[in-house]
mmCIF file of C-alpha atoms in Angstrom:
data_model
loop_
_atom_site.group_PDB
_atom_site.id
_atom_site.type_symbol
_atom_site.label_atom_id
_atom_site.label_comp_id
_atom_site.label_asym_id
_atom_site.label_seq_id
_atom_site.Cartn_x
_atom_site.Cartn_y
_atom_site.Cartn_z
ATOM 1 C CA UNK G 1 22.343 17.125 -60.894
ATOM 2 C CA UNK G 2 25.969 17.166 -59.702
ATOM 3 C CA UNK G 3 27.021 19.841 -62.182
ATOM 4 C CA UNK G 4 24.181 22.102 -60.959
ATOM 5 C CA UNK G 5 25.222 22.019 -57.288
ATOM 6 C CA UNK G 6 28.382 22.194 -55.248
ATOM 7 C CA UNK G 7 29.229 21.831 -51.566
ATOM 8 C CA UNK G 8 30.875 24.357 -49.272
ATOM 9 C CA UNK G 9 31.952 23.994 -45.664
ATOM 10 C CA UNK G 10 30.504 26.584 -43.282
ATOM 11 C CA UNK G 11 30.590 27.086 -39.530
ATOM 12 C CA UNK G 12 27.388 26.896 -37.512
ATOM 13 C CA UNK G 13 26.841 30.241 -35.729
ATOM 14 C CA UNK G 14 25.322 28.439 -32.729
ATOM 15 C CA UNK G 15 27.497 25.421 -31.926
ATOM 16 C CA UNK G 16 30.460 26.367 -34.171
ATOM 17 C CA UNK G 17 30.465 22.910 -35.735
ATOM 18 C CA UNK G 18 31.445 22.319 -39.364
ATOM 19 C CA UNK G 19 28.481 22.240 -41.746
ATOM 20 C CA UNK G 20 28.631 20.986 -45.327
ATOM 21 C CA UNK G 21 26.024 22.946 -47.256
ATOM 22 C CA UNK G 22 24.830 22.338 -50.801
ATOM 23 C CA UNK G 23 24.618 25.408 -53.003
ATOM 24 C CA UNK G 24 22.987 25.735 -56.412
ATOM 25 C CA UNK G 25 24.937 27.295 -59.252
ATOM 26 C CA UNK G 26 23.526 30.609 -60.428
ATOM 27 C CA UNK G 27 23.431 29.756 -64.140
ATOM 28 C CA UNK G 28 20.143 27.909 -64.392
ATOM 29 C CA UNK G 29 17.763 27.673 -67.344
ATOM 30 C CA UNK G 30 14.276 28.931 -66.505
ATOM 31 C CA UNK G 31 11.418 26.840 -67.874
ATOM 32 C CA UNK G 32 8.398 28.853 -66.729
ATOM 33 C CA UNK G 33 7.077 31.080 -63.949
ATOM 34 C CA UNK G 34 3.770 31.070 -62.090
ATOM 35 C CA UNK G 35 1.822 34.271 -61.489
ATOM 36 C CA UNK G 36 3.054 34.432 -57.876
ATOM 37 C CA UNK G 37 6.691 34.370 -59.078
ATOM 38 C CA UNK G 38 7.306 30.658 -58.416
ATOM 39 C CA UNK G 39 9.975 29.867 -60.995
ATOM 40 C CA UNK G 40 10.719 26.462 -62.520
ATOM 41 C CA UNK G 41 14.200 25.574 -63.749
ATOM 42 C CA UNK G 42 15.594 22.855 -65.932
ATOM 43 C CA UNK G 43 17.079 19.913 -64.060
ATOM 44 C CA UNK G 44 16.782 21.186 -60.479
ATOM 45 C CA UNK G 45 14.569 22.972 -57.992
ATOM 46 C CA UNK G 46 16.800 25.497 -56.188
ATOM 47 C CA UNK G 47 14.145 26.080 -53.518
ATOM 48 C CA UNK G 48 15.110 22.700 -52.062
ATOM 49 C CA UNK G 49 18.428 24.183 -50.923
ATOM 50 C CA UNK G 50 17.349 27.608 -49.651
ATOM 51 C CA UNK G 51 17.528 26.682 -45.957
ATOM 52 C CA UNK G 52 20.776 25.483 -44.377
ATOM 53 C CA UNK G 53 20.690 23.130 -41.387
ATOM 54 C CA UNK G 54 23.444 22.302 -38.899
ATOM 55 C CA UNK G 55 23.745 18.505 -38.517
ATOM 56 C CA UNK G 56 25.118 18.900 -34.979
ATOM 57 C CA UNK G 57 22.703 21.187 -33.099
ATOM 58 C CA UNK G 58 19.876 21.411 -35.644
ATOM 59 C CA UNK G 59 19.917 25.188 -36.157
ATOM 60 C CA UNK G 60 18.352 26.169 -39.482
ATOM 61 C CA UNK G 61 18.188 29.404 -41.445
ATOM 62 C CA UNK G 62 18.380 30.662 -45.034
ATOM 63 C CA UNK G 63 21.858 31.204 -46.427
ATOM 64 C CA UNK G 64 21.637 34.977 -45.910
ATOM 65 C CA UNK G 65 20.863 34.508 -42.205
ATOM 66 C CA UNK G 66 22.927 31.446 -41.365
ATOM 67 C CA UNK G 67 26.220 33.140 -40.596
ATOM 68 C CA UNK G 68 24.837 36.220 -38.882
ATOM 69 C CA UNK G 69 23.525 37.163 -35.467
ATOM 70 C CA UNK G 70 21.612 34.433 -33.636
ATOM 71 C CA UNK G 71 18.958 35.503 -31.128
ATOM 72 C CA UNK G 72 19.591 34.624 -27.477
ATOM 73 C CA UNK G 73 16.310 32.671 -27.347
ATOM 74 C CA UNK G 74 17.587 30.362 -30.078
ATOM 75 C CA UNK G 75 20.983 29.965 -28.426
ATOM 76 C CA UNK G 76 19.392 29.059 -25.101
ATOM 77 C CA UNK G 77 16.992 26.620 -26.733
ATOM 78 C CA UNK G 78 19.821 24.828 -28.554
ATOM 79 C CA UNK G 79 22.397 24.991 -25.757
ATOM 80 C CA UNK G 80 23.886 21.527 -25.272
ATOM 81 C CA UNK G 81 21.553 19.901 -27.770
ATOM 82 C CA UNK G 82 22.912 17.193 -30.059
ATOM 83 C CA UNK G 83 21.016 15.919 -33.071
ATOM 84 C CA UNK G 84 21.825 13.544 -35.867
ATOM 85 C CA UNK G 85 20.434 15.043 -39.068
ATOM 86 C CA UNK G 86 22.138 15.561 -42.383
ATOM 87 C CA UNK G 87 20.620 17.632 -45.164
ATOM 88 C CA UNK G 88 23.777 17.999 -47.245
ATOM 89 C CA UNK G 89 23.947 16.579 -50.759
ATOM 90 C CA UNK G 90 20.897 15.984 -52.935
ATOM 91 C CA UNK G 91 17.655 16.598 -51.033
ATOM 92 C CA UNK G 92 14.308 14.928 -51.474
ATOM 93 C CA UNK G 93 11.164 17.045 -51.407
ATOM 94 C CA UNK G 94 10.320 15.714 -47.944
ATOM 95 C CA UNK G 95 13.763 16.739 -46.688
ATOM 96 C CA UNK G 96 13.239 20.180 -48.180
ATOM 97 C CA UNK G 97 9.888 20.454 -46.360
ATOM 98 C CA UNK G 98 11.653 19.681 -43.097
ATOM 99 C CA UNK G 99 14.335 22.306 -43.633
ATOM 100 C CA UNK G 100 11.701 24.998 -44.159
ATOM 101 C CA UNK G 101 9.748 23.899 -41.105
ATOM 102 C CA UNK G 102 12.927 24.169 -39.051
ATOM 103 C CA UNK G 103 13.787 27.541 -40.584
ATOM 104 C CA UNK G 104 10.304 28.869 -39.780
ATOM 105 C CA UNK G 105 10.443 27.444 -36.250
ATOM 106 C CA UNK G 106 13.704 29.212 -35.414
ATOM 107 C CA UNK G 107 12.715 32.322 -37.357
ATOM 108 C CA UNK G 108 9.527 32.711 -35.329
ATOM 109 C CA UNK G 109 11.445 32.028 -32.126
ATOM 110 C CA UNK G 110 13.937 34.761 -32.969
ATOM 111 C CA UNK G 111 11.289 37.223 -34.167
ATOM 112 C CA UNK G 112 12.940 37.772 -37.543
ATOM 113 C CA UNK G 113 11.596 40.383 -39.955
ATOM 114 C CA UNK G 114 8.131 39.635 -41.291
ATOM 115 C CA UNK G 115 9.402 39.720 -44.887
ATOM 116 C CA UNK G 116 11.958 37.004 -44.165
ATOM 117 C CA UNK G 117 9.357 34.812 -42.505
ATOM 118 C CA UNK G 118 6.981 35.476 -45.412
ATOM 119 C CA UNK G 119 9.619 34.354 -47.897
ATOM 120 C CA UNK G 120 10.065 31.073 -46.041
ATOM 121 C CA UNK G 121 6.316 30.455 -46.041
ATOM 122 C CA UNK G 122 6.005 31.378 -49.715
ATOM 123 C CA UNK G 123 8.780 29.053 -50.856
ATOM 124 C CA UNK G 124 7.404 26.276 -48.687
ATOM 125 C CA UNK G 125 4.043 26.805 -50.415
ATOM 126 C CA UNK G 126 5.755 26.430 -53.792
ATOM 127 C CA UNK G 127 7.197 23.089 -52.688
ATOM 128 C CA UNK G 128 3.745 21.961 -51.576
ATOM 129 C CA UNK G 129 2.459 22.989 -54.999
ATOM 130 C CA UNK G 130 5.096 20.863 -56.675
ATOM 131 C CA UNK G 131 3.986 17.939 -54.506
ATOM 132 C CA UNK G 132 0.305 18.633 -55.293
ATOM 133 C CA UNK G 133 -0.477 19.122 -51.607
ATOM 134 C CA UNK G 134 -3.166 21.747 -52.131
ATOM 135 C CA UNK G 135 -4.342 22.106 -48.538
ATOM 136 C CA UNK G 136 -0.810 22.594 -47.197
ATOM 137 C CA UNK G 137 -0.057 25.002 -50.035
ATOM 138 C CA UNK G 138 -3.114 27.112 -49.180
ATOM 139 C CA UNK G 139 -2.121 27.298 -45.511
ATOM 140 C CA UNK G 140 1.442 28.353 -46.336
ATOM 141 C CA UNK G 141 0.270 30.963 -48.867
ATOM 142 C CA UNK G 142 -2.077 32.437 -46.257
ATOM 143 C CA UNK G 143 0.804 32.699 -43.776
ATOM 144 C CA UNK G 144 2.984 34.327 -46.431
ATOM 145 C CA UNK G 145 0.275 36.912 -47.147
ATOM 146 C CA UNK G 146 -0.123 37.660 -43.442
ATOM 147 C CA UNK G 147 3.604 38.254 -42.994
ATOM 148 C CA UNK G 148 4.029 40.302 -46.183
ATOM 149 C CA UNK G 149 1.193 42.596 -45.031
ATOM 150 C CA UNK G 150 3.054 43.124 -41.755
ATOM 151 C CA UNK G 151 6.226 43.844 -43.702
ATOM 152 C CA UNK G 152 4.470 46.569 -45.693
ATOM 153 C CA UNK G 153 3.619 48.322 -42.425
ATOM 154 C CA UNK G 154 6.907 47.997 -40.565
ATOM 155 C CA UNK G 155 9.654 47.628 -43.189
ATOM 156 C CA UNK G 156 11.171 49.858 -45.840
ATOM 157 C CA UNK G 157 11.182 49.045 -49.524
ATOM 158 C CA UNK G 158 12.564 47.114 -51.244
ATOM 159 C CA UNK G 159 10.981 44.307 -49.202
ATOM 160 C CA UNK G 160 12.125 40.783 -49.983
ATOM 161 C CA UNK G 161 13.854 42.193 -53.069
ATOM 162 C CA UNK G 162 10.542 43.612 -54.327
ATOM 163 C CA UNK G 163 9.358 47.126 -55.050
ATOM 164 C CA UNK G 164 6.087 48.399 -53.586
ATOM 165 C CA UNK G 165 4.318 47.673 -56.888
ATOM 166 C CA UNK G 166 5.651 44.114 -57.044
ATOM 167 C CA UNK G 167 4.720 43.336 -53.439
ATOM 168 C CA UNK G 168 1.199 44.741 -53.806
ATOM 169 C CA UNK G 169 0.720 42.605 -56.896
ATOM 170 C CA UNK G 170 2.081 39.522 -55.097
ATOM 171 C CA UNK G 171 -0.295 40.105 -52.186
ATOM 172 C CA UNK G 172 -3.144 40.255 -54.682
ATOM 173 C CA UNK G 173 -2.040 36.888 -56.047
ATOM 174 C CA UNK G 174 -1.691 35.316 -52.617
ATOM 175 C CA UNK G 175 -5.168 36.450 -51.639
ATOM 176 C CA UNK G 176 -6.622 35.263 -54.949
ATOM 177 C CA UNK G 177 -4.998 31.849 -54.548
ATOM 178 C CA UNK G 178 -6.418 31.557 -51.008
ATOM 179 C CA UNK G 179 -9.888 32.569 -52.224
ATOM 180 C CA UNK G 180 -9.945 35.965 -50.526
ATOM 181 C CA UNK G 181 -11.184 37.700 -53.636
ATOM 182 C CA UNK G 182 -12.137 41.063 -52.121
ATOM 183 C CA UNK G 183 -8.644 41.461 -50.649
ATOM 184 C CA UNK G 184 -7.122 40.365 -53.967
ATOM 185 C CA UNK G 185 -9.099 42.977 -55.904
ATOM 186 C CA UNK G 186 -8.058 45.638 -53.407
ATOM 187 C CA UNK G 187 -4.355 44.981 -53.972
ATOM 188 C CA UNK G 188 -4.699 44.691 -57.765
ATOM 189 C CA UNK G 189 -6.455 48.051 -57.714
ATOM 190 C CA UNK G 190 -3.640 49.523 -55.672
ATOM 191 C CA UNK G 191 -1.170 48.387 -58.326
ATOM 192 C CA UNK G 192 -3.203 49.776 -61.222
ATOM 193 C CA UNK G 193 -3.716 53.135 -59.484
ATOM 194 C CA UNK G 194 -0.080 53.507 -58.396
ATOM 195 C CA UNK G 195 1.823 55.993 -60.618
ATOM 196 C CA UNK G 196 5.011 53.944 -60.158
ATOM 197 C CA UNK G 197 3.376 50.977 -61.879
ATOM 198 C CA UNK G 198 3.916 52.682 -65.244
ATOM 199 C CA UNK G 199 7.622 52.006 -64.711
ATOM 200 C CA UNK G 200 6.926 48.295 -64.253
ATOM 201 C CA UNK G 201 4.797 47.547 -67.290
ATOM 202 C CA UNK G 202 4.886 43.768 -67.010
ATOM 203 C CA UNK G 203 3.595 43.853 -63.426
ATOM 204 C CA UNK G 204 0.964 46.408 -64.400
ATOM 205 C CA UNK G 205 -0.287 44.183 -67.211
ATOM 206 C CA UNK G 206 -0.328 41.134 -64.937
ATOM 207 C CA UNK G 207 -2.291 43.077 -62.310
ATOM 208 C CA UNK G 208 -4.857 44.222 -64.878
ATOM 209 C CA UNK G 209 -5.324 40.689 -66.193
ATOM 210 C CA UNK G 210 -5.567 39.266 -62.684
ATOM 211 C CA UNK G 211 -8.060 41.971 -61.665
ATOM 212 C CA UNK G 212 -10.346 41.043 -64.557
ATOM 213 C CA UNK G 213 -10.000 37.300 -63.935
ATOM 214 C CA UNK G 214 -10.738 37.789 -60.239
ATOM 215 C CA UNK G 215 -13.812 39.910 -60.946
ATOM 216 C CA UNK G 216 -15.081 37.247 -63.348
ATOM 217 C CA UNK G 217 -14.445 34.540 -60.743
ATOM 218 C CA UNK G 218 -16.273 36.525 -58.064
ATOM 219 C CA UNK G 219 -19.280 36.985 -60.369
ATOM 220 C CA UNK G 220 -19.284 33.285 -61.195
ATOM 221 C CA UNK G 221 -19.191 32.341 -57.512
ATOM 222 C CA UNK G 222 -22.044 34.764 -56.750
ATOM 223 C CA UNK G 223 -24.134 33.366 -59.592
ATOM 224 C CA UNK G 224 -23.605 29.777 -58.444
ATOM 225 C CA UNK G 225 -24.939 30.639 -54.984
ATOM 226 C CA UNK G 226 -28.151 32.181 -56.290
#
């Protein structure tokens, strides 16, 4: 594990205290990937370390947001607060859960972009999946879908590092995994009918396969009710 991570000292943008954060080295060996882009790596789960947390005031945010602007609501909420938490070093899954919950809490307070909030919910769902916590996973996936739909309306592409085709496919997957099959079919259809999808053949093929599987599942569910 040690050779896959390293620690760096950062400054908390809220209380200006020193924060030791654990970063994951970029050269990881991928083992497999789920249809909603959850990726598994050899020897480590980098999603555990996505959110940084200040051990002094408790502020939490993803690496890309940690050193930037902090909303006045967050500053006022944390003003004078002292906590005693330490998420540096190797994290357990439960610790990782807590970092995401904190990141989402402050993200919602600050009104961050929907795509950034969606990413937090999606990665939290992946951690729940790893822990076989199906009900929690479903709830987080539903929140991710809700926020990604908002992002499609209000944000410019690329959104969350994804093209329009990739995000429409992902939304199809999130709806399928939360048993909203009509919505899933709608987004798969939007991928298949999008001229740009021809430039992303792998996504196009995945959308076609998922569309057929979802149609079959819907028919099976209808037949079981009769």
